[in-house]
Coordinates of C-alpha atoms in Angstrom, one line a residue:
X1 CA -23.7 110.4 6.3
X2 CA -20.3 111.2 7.4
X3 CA -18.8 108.4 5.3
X4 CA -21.0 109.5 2.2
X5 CA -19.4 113.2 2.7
X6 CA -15.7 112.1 2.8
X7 CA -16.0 109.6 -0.1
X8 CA -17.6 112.6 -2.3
X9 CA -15.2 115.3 -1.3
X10 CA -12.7 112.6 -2.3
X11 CA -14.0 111.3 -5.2
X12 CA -14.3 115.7 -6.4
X13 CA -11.1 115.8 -5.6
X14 CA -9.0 112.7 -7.9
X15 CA -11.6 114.7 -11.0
X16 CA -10.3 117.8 -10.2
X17 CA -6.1 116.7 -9.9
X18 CA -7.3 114.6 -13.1
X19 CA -8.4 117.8 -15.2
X20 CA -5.5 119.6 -13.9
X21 CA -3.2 117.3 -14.7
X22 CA -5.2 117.2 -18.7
X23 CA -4.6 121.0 -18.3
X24 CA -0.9 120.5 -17.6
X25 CA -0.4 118.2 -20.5
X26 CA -2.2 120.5 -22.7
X27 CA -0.2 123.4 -21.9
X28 CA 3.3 121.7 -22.2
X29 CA 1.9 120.1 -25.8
X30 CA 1.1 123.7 -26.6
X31 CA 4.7 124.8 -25.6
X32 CA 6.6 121.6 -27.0
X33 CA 4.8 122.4 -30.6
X34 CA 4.9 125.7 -30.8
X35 CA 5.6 125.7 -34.6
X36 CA 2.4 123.8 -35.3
X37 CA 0.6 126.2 -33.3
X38 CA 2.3 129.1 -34.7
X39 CA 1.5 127.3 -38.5
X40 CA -2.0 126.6 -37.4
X41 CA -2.2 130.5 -36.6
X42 CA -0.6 131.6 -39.9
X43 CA -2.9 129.4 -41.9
X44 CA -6.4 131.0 -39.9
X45 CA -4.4 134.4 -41.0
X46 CA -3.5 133.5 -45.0
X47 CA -7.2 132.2 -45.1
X48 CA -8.8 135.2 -43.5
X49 CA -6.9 137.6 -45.7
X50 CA -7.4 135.8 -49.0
X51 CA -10.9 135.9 -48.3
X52 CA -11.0 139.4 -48.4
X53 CA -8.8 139.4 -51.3
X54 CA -10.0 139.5 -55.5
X55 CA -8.0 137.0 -57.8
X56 CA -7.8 136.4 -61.4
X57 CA -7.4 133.4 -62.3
X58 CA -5.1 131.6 -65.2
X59 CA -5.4 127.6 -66.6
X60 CA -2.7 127.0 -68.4
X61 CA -3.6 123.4 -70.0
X62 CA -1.6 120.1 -71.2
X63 CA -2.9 120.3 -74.9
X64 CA -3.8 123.3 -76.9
X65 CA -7.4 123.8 -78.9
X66 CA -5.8 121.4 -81.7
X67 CA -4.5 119.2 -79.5
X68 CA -0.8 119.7 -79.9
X69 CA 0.9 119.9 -76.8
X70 CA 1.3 123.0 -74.7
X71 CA 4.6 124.4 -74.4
X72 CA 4.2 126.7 -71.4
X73 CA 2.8 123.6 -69.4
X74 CA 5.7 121.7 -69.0
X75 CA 7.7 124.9 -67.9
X76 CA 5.2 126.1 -65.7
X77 CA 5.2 122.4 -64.3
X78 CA 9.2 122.0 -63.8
X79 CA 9.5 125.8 -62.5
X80 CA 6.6 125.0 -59.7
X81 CA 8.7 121.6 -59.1
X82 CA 11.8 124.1 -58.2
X83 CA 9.7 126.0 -55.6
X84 CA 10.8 126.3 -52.1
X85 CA 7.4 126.6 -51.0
X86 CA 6.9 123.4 -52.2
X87 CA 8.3 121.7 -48.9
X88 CA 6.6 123.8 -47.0
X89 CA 3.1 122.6 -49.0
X90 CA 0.7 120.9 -46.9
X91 CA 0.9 117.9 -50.1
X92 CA 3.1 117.4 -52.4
X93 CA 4.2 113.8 -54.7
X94 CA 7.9 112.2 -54.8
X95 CA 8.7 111.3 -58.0
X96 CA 12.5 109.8 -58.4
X97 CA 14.8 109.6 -61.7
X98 CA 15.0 106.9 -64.0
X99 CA 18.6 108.2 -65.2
X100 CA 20.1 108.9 -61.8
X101 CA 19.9 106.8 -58.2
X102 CA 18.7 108.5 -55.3
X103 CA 17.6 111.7 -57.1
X104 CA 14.2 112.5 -55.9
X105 CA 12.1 115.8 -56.7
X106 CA 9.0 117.1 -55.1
X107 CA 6.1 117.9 -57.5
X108 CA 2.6 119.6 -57.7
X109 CA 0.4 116.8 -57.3
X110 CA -3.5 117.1 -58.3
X111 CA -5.5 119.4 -56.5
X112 CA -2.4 120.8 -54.1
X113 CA -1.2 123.9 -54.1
X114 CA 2.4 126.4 -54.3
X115 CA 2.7 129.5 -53.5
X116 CA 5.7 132.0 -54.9
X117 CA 6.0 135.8 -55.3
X118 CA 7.3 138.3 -58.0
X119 CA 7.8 141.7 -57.9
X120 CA 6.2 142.2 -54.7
X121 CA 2.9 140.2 -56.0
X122 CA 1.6 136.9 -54.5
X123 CA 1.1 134.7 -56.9
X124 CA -0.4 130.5 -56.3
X125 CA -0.1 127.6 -58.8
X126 CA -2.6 124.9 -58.3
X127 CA -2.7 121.7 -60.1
X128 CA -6.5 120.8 -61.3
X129 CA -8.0 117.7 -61.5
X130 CA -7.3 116.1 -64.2
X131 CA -9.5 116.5 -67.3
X132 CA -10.1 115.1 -70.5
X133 CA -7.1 117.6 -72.2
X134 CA -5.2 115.5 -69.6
X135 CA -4.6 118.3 -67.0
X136 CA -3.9 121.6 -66.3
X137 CA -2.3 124.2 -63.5
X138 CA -3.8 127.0 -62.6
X139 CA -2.3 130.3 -61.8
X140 CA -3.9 132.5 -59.2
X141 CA -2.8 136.4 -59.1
X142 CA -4.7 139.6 -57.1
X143 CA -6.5 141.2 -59.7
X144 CA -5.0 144.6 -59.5
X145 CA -1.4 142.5 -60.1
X146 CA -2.5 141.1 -63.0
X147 CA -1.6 143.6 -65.7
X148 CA 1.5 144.6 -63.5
X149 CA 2.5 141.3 -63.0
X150 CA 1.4 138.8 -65.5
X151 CA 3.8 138.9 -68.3
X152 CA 6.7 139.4 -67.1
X153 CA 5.9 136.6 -64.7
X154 CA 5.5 134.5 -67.3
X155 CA 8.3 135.3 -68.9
X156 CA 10.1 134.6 -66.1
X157 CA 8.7 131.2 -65.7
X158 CA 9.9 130.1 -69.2
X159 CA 13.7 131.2 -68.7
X160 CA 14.3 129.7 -65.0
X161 CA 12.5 126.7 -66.8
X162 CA 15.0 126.6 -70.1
X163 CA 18.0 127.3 -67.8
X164 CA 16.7 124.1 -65.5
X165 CA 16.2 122.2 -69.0
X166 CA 19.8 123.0 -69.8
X167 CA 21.8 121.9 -66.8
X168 CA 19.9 118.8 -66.9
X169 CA 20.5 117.7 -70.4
X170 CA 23.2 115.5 -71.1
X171 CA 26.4 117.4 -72.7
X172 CA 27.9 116.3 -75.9
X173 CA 31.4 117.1 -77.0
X174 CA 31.5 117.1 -80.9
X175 CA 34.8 116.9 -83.4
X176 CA 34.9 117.6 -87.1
X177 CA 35.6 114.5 -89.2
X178 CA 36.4 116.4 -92.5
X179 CA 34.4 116.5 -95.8
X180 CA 31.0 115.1 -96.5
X181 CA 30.7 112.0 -99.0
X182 CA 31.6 112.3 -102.5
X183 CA 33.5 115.2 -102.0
X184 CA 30.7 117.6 -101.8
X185 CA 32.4 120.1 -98.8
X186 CA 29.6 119.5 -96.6
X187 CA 30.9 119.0 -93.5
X188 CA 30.3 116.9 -90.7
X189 CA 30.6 116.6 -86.5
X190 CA 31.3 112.9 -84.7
X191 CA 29.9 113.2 -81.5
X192 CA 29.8 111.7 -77.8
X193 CA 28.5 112.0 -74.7
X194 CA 30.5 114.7 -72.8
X195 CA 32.2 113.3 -69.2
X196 CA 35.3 115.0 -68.5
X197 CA 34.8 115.6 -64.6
X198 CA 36.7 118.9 -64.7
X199 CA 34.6 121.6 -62.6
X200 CA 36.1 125.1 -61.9
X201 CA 35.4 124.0 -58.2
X202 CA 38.2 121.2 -58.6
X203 CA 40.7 123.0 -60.8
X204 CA 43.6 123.5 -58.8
X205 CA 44.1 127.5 -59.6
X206 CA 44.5 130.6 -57.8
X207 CA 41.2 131.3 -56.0
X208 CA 41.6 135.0 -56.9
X209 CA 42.2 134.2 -60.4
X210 CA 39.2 131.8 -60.5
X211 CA 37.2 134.2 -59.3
X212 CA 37.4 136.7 -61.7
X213 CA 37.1 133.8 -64.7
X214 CA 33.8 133.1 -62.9
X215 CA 32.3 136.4 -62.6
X216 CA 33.2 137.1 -66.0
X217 CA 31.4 133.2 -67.4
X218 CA 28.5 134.4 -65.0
X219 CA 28.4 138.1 -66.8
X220 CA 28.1 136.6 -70.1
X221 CA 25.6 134.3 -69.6
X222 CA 23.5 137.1 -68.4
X223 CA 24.6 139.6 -70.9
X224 CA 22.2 138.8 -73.5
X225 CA 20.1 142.5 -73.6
X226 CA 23.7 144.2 -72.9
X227 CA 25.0 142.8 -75.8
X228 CA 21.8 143.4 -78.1
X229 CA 21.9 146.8 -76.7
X230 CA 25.3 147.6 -78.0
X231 CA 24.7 146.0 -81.0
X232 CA 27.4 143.0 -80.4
X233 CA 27.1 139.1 -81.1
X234 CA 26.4 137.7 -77.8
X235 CA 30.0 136.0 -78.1
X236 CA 32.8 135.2 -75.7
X237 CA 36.4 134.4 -76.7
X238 CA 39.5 133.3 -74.8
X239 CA 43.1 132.5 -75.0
X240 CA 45.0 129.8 -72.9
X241 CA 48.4 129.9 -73.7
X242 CA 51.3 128.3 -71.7
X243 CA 53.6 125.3 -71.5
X244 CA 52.1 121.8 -72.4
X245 CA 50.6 119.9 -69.4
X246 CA 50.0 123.1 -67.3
X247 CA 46.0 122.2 -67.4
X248 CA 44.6 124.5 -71.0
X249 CA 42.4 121.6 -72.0
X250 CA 40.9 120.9 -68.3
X251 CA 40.5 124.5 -67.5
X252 CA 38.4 124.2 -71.0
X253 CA 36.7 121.6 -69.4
X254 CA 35.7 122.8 -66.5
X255 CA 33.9 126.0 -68.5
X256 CA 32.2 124.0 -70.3
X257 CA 30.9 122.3 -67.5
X258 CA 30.3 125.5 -65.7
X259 CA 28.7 127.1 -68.6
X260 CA 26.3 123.9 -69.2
X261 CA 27.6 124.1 -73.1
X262 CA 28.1 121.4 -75.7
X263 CA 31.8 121.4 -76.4
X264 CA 32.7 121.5 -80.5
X265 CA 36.6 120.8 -80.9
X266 CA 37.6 122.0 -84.4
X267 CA 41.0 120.4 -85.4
X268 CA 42.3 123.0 -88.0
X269 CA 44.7 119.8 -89.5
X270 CA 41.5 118.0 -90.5
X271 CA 39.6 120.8 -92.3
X272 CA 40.2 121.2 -96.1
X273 CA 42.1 124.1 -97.5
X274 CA 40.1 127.2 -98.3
X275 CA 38.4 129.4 -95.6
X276 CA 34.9 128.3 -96.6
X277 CA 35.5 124.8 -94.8
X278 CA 36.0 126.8 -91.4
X279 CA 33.1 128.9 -92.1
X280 CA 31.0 125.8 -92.7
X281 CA 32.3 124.6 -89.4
X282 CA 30.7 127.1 -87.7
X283 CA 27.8 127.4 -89.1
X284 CA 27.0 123.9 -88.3
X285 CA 27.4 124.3 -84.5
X286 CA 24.2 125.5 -82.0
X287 CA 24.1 127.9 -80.1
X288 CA 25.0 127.0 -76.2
X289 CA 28.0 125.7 -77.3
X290 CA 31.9 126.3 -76.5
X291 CA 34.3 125.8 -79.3
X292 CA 37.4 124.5 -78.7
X293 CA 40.2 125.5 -80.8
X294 CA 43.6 124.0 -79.4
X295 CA 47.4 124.6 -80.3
X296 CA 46.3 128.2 -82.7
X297 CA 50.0 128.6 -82.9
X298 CA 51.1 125.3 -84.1
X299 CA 48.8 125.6 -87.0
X300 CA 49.7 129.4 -87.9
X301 CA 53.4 128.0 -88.7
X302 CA 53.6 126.9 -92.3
X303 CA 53.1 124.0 -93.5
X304 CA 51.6 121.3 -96.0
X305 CA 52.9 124.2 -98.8
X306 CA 50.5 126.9 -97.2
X307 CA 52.2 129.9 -95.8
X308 CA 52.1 131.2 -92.5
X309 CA 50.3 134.3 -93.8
X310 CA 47.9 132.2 -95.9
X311 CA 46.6 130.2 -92.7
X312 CA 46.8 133.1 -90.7
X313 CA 43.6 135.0 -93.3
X314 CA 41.8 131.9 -93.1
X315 CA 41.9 132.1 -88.7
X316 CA 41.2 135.6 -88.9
X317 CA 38.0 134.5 -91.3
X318 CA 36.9 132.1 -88.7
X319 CA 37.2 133.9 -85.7
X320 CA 35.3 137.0 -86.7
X321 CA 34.2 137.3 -90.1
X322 CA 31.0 137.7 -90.8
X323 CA 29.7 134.0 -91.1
X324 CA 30.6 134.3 -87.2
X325 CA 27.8 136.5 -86.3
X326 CA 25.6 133.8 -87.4
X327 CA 25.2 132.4 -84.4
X328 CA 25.0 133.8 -80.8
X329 CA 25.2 132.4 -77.1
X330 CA 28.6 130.6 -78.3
X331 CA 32.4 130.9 -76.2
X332 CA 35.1 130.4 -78.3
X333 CA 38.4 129.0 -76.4
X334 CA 41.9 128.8 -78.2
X335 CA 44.9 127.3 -76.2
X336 CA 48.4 128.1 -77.6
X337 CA 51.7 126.2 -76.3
X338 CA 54.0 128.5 -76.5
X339 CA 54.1 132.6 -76.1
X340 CA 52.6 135.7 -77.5
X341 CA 55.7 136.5 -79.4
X342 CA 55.3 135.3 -82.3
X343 CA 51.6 135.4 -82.9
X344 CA 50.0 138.2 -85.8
X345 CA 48.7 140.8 -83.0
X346 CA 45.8 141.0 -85.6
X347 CA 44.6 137.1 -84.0
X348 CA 45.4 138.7 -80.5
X349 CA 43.5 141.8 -80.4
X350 CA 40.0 142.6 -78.6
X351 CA 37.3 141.1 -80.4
X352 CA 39.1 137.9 -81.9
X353 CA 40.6 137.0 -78.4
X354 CA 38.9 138.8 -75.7
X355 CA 40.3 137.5 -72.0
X356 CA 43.9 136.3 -72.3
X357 CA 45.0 133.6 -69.4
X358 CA 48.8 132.3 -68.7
X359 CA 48.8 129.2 -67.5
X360 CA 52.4 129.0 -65.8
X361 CA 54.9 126.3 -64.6
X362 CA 54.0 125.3 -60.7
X363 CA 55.5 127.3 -57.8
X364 CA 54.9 126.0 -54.1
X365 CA 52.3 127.3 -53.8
X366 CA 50.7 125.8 -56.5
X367 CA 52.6 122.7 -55.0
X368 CA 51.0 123.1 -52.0
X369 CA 47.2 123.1 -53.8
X370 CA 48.0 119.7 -55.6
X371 CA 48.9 118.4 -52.6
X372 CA 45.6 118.9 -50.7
X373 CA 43.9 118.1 -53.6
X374 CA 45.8 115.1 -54.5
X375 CA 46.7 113.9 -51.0
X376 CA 44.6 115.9 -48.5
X377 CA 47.9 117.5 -47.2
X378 CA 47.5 121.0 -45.7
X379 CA 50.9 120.7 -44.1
X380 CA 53.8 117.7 -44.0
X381 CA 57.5 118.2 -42.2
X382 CA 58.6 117.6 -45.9
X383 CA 56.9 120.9 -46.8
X384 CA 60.1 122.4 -46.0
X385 CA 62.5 120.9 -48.2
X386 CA 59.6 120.8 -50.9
X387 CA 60.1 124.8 -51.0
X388 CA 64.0 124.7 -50.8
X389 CA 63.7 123.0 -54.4
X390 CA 60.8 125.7 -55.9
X391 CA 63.2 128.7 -53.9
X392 CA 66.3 127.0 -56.1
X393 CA 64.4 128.2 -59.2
X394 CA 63.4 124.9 -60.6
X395 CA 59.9 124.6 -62.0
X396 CA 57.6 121.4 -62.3
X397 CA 54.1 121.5 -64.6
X398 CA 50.8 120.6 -62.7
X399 CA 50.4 117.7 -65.4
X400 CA 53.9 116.4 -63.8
X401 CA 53.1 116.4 -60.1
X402 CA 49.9 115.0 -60.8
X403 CA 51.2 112.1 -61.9
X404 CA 53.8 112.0 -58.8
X405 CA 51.1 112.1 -56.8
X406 CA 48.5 110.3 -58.2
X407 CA 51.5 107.0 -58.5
X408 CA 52.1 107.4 -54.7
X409 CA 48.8 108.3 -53.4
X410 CA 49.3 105.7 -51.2
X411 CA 52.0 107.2 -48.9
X412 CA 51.9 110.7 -49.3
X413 CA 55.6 110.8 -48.0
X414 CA 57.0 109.1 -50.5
X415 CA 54.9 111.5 -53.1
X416 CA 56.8 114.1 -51.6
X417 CA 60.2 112.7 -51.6
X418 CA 59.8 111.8 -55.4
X419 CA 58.6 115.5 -55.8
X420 CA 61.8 116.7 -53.9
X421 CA 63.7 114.4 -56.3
X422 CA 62.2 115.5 -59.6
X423 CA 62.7 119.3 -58.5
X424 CA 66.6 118.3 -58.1
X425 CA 66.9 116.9 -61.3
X426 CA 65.1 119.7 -63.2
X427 CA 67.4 122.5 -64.4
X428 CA 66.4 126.0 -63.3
X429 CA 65.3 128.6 -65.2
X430 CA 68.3 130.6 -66.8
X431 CA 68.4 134.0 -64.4
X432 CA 66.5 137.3 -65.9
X433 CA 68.3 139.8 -67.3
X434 CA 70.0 143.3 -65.7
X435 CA 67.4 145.1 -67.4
X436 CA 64.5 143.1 -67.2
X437 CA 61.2 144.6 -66.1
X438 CA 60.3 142.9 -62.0
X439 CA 58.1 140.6 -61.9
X440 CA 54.3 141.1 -62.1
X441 CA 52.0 140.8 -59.3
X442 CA 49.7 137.7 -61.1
X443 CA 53.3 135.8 -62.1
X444 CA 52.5 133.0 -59.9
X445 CA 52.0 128.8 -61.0
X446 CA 48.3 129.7 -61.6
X447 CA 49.1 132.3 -64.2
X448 CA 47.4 135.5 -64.9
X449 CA 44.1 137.2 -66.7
X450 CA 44.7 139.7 -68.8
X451 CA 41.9 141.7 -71.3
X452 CA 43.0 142.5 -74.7
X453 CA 41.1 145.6 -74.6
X454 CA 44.0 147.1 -72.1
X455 CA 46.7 146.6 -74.9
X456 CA 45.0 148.1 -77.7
X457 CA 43.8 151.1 -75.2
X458 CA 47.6 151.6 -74.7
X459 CA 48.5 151.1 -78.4
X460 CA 45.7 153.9 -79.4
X461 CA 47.0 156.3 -76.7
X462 CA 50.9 155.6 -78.8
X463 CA 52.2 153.8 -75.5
X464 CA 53.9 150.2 -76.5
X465 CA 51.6 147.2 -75.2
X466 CA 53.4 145.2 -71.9
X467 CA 53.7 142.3 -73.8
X468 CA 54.1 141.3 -77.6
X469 CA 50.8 140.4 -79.0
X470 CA 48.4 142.7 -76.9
X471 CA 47.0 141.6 -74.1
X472 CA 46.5 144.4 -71.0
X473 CA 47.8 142.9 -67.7
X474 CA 47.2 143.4 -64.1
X475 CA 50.3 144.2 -63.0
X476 CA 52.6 146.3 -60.4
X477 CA 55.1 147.0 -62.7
X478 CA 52.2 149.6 -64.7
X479 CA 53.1 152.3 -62.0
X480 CA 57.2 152.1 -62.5
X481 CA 56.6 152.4 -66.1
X482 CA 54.8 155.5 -65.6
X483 CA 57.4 156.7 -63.5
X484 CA 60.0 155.6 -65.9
X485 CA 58.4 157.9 -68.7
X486 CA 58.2 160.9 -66.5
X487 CA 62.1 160.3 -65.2
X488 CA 62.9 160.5 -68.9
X489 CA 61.1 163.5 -69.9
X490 CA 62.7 165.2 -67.1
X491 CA 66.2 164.4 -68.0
X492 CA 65.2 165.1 -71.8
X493 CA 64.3 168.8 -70.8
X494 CA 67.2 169.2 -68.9
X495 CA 69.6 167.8 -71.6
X496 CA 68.1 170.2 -74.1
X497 CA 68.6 173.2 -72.3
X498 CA 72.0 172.3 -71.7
X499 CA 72.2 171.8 -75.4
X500 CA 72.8 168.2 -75.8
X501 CA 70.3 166.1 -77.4
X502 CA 70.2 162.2 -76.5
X503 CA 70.5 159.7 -79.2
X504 CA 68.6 156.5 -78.6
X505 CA 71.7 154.1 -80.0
X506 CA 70.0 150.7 -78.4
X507 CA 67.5 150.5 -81.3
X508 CA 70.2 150.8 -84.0
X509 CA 72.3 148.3 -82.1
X510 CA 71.0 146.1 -79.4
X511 CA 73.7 144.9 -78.1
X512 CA 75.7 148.5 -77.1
X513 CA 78.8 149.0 -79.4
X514 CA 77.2 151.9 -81.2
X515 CA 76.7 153.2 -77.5
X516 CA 80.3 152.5 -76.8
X517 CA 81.2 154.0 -80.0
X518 CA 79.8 157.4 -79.9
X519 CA 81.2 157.9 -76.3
X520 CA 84.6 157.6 -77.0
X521 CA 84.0 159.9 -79.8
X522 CA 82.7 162.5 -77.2
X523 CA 85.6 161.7 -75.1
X524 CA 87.7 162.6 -78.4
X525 CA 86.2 165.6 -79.0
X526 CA 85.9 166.8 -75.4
X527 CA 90.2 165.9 -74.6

């Protein structure tokens, strides 16, 4: 009996340090998965409260009543593809891309479900079975959303859906090729597959400067009701002017990369004479496109027995006439060589050429970007001497130490002593004059952003533009013009009451003999 008792309390014993120990292991599962838990709680909750929830329900088939296919399908389908709540879907298909290696996507696959949300609404896409119109999604939304809710929601759908559809499609750069066959005037665009790698994250600029180019890319592409609502072609235009090989063409590039445009490149040489040929130009490009005009000022000169004047009607024609509000949703680009000098400020000003950008010569600190984009340097115990050569005053164009560096990425030391010896050998810049205005505050290798619209804002208020050819800077030396002005007035007054009135002589001659001249005739007068 005794023997019976022990083995039993025993026996109760191993079951009960057994269903402790199950306990144990249940409780530290519980704490080691405390997201499925907290998941599992979430989905008791979303099921409860969509019970007591009313919904309205949407299908949205493949193929219409007459069996054409169904536009809003394949948006709806490639916006619920995009969906972040699509990872977090308890199903979901992996589809990859024919095009492009080790791109995979996520989409709706039949019978799951996506959630999203919109204006404070809940809203829940669900792909049905397939049927014999060869499937459909269906949208779920709370019945006192729907009127709220609905449209715009669609509406929504389709443009995050067209903007996907543009950044995937394959960019094309087009050029003009000249007349049409048998001299009819028709014209015509070559085209290719666009691949120029330029991106405005790999530009080697001044971050400040690119920026302020992206905000303003990123306001026009969403400007399309601000323009309609000032009653404005939904147009863009720009001007990249500077010394050859200081990166015009690749900063084009990159915006057209950035913008997710097809690039048209007119060459003005190749069209025939007569403005209609331009105008025909243009009206053969689509809209989404950027169209590249390069060296304006080249072709302004005279030549092939045109006058400058002549070709200068025919631009004006192109870049705004009326055949140019034919199209919306387009950037126009020009790139100049040279100056602003001696451009017709009628091409410069707001309207025909809208952001102005100066592409410069490189300083060291442009130096200094190249490097670490070239050869990964942040710093090098050649940096030193490097800046000695850009202090002397001499100047070197990105397109030049690109090519340094790109010839010796192998040994970024001897990049930098061939960059030490090219900056020897280059001649510096002749020094600025006595009178010359100091220099701006957006003067460096980058170059600087200016807006038309500032110049012809000082031209209306009768002050004279900063620079020849419009084009507003932003600049320190604004604030010791004003001061300038004000000094002058000042001494004006004073000189009047005393009964002398100043004589501006410097515009009659520039270089200062009349000056010299009338002062020794008050020195004759006064002895």
């Amino acid at each position: 009996m005794a023997l019976d008792g022990g083995a039993g309390g025993a026996w109760g014993g191993l079951v009960g340090a057994l269903a402790y120990a199950a306990l144990a292991v249940a409780a530290l599962r519980l704490v080691l998965s405390y997201k499925s838990a907290a998941h599992a709680l979430r989905r008791a909750w979303r099921w409860a409260d969509e019970r007591a929830q009313a919904y309205q329900y949407y299908e949205v088939p493949r193929l219409a009543a007459d069996g054409a296919e169904n536009p809003l399908f394949r948006k709806a389908a490639a916006y619920v593809s995009s969906l972040p709540s699509l990872e977090d879907a308890d199903a979901a298909c992996v589809v990859s891309s024919a095009a492009k290696s080790n791109d995979f996507a996520l989409q709706l696959g039949a019978g799951h479900a996506a959630r999203d949300a919109f204006l404070g609404a809940r809203l829940e896409w669900t792909n049905a079975a397939a049927a014999a119109g060869g499937g459909r999604l269906v949208l779920r939304v709370r019945r006192h959303d729907r009127t709220r809710v609905l449209r715009p929601y669609l509406q929504h759908v389709e443009s995050v859906a067209d903007e996907m559809e543009a950044r995937r499609r394959e960019l094309r750069i087009y050029a003009n090729t000249g007349a049409g066959k048998g001299g009819s005037g028709a014209t015509r665009w070559a085209s290719a597959p666009f691949t120029h790698p330029a991106t405005l994250d790999t530009v080697a600029m001044d971050p400040e400067l690119k920026a302020r180019v992206r905000a303003d890319l990123e306001g026009f592409l969403k400007g399309r009701v601000y323009y309609h609502r000032l009653g404005r072609v939904w147009r863009r235009s720009y001007l990249l002017y500077g010394a050859p090989g200081t990166g015009k063409s690749t900063f084009a590039a990159a915006m057209a990369r950035f913008l997710g445009y097809d690039v048209y490149e007119v060459d003005l040489s190749r069209a025939a004479s007569g403005e209609d040929d331009l105008r025909a130009l243009l009206l053969d490009t689509a809209p989404r496109s950027l169209i590249l005009v390069e060296d304006l000022d080249r072709y302004l000169r005279a030549g092939d027995g045109e006058t400058a004047a002549a070709r200068t009607a025919r631009v004006l024609g192109f870049m705004d006439g009326i055949s140019s509000c034919c199209g919306e949703e387009r950037v126009m680009v020009f790139t100049m060589s040279g100056g602003k000098d001696g451009v017709d400020p009628a091409v410069l000003r707001p309207g025909r050429l809208d952001v102005h950008i100066h592409f410069t010569m490189c300083d060291f600190e442009g130096f200094k970007a190249l490097a670490s984009n070239y050869l990964g340097l942040k710093d090098h115990k050649l940096y030193p001497q490097v800046e000695e050569g850009f202090q002397g005053g001499a100047r070197l164009s990105p397109a030049e130490l690109g090519e340094i560096m790109i010839a010796n990425r192998g040994s970024p030391s001897r990049a930098l002593r061939t960059v030490i010896s090219a900056l020897q050998h280059v001649a510096p810049p002749p020094p600025p004059a006595a009178a010359a205005r100091p220099p701006r505050l957006t003067s460096r290798w980058s170059g600087h952003l200016d807006y038309a619209s500032a110049a012809s804002d000082a031209t209306a208020a009768g002050q004279s533009s900063p620079r020849a050819g419009g084009g507003g800077g932003f600049g320190k030396d604004a604030p010791i013009r004003e001061f300038k002005k004000l000094y002058g007035l000042i001494k004006y007054r004073s000189r009047k009451e005393a009964g002398v009135v100043p004589v501006d002589d410097s515009a009659a001659s520039p270089n200062g003999r009349a000056s010299e001249a009338s002062s020794d005739k008050d020195r004759a007068g006064d002895s």
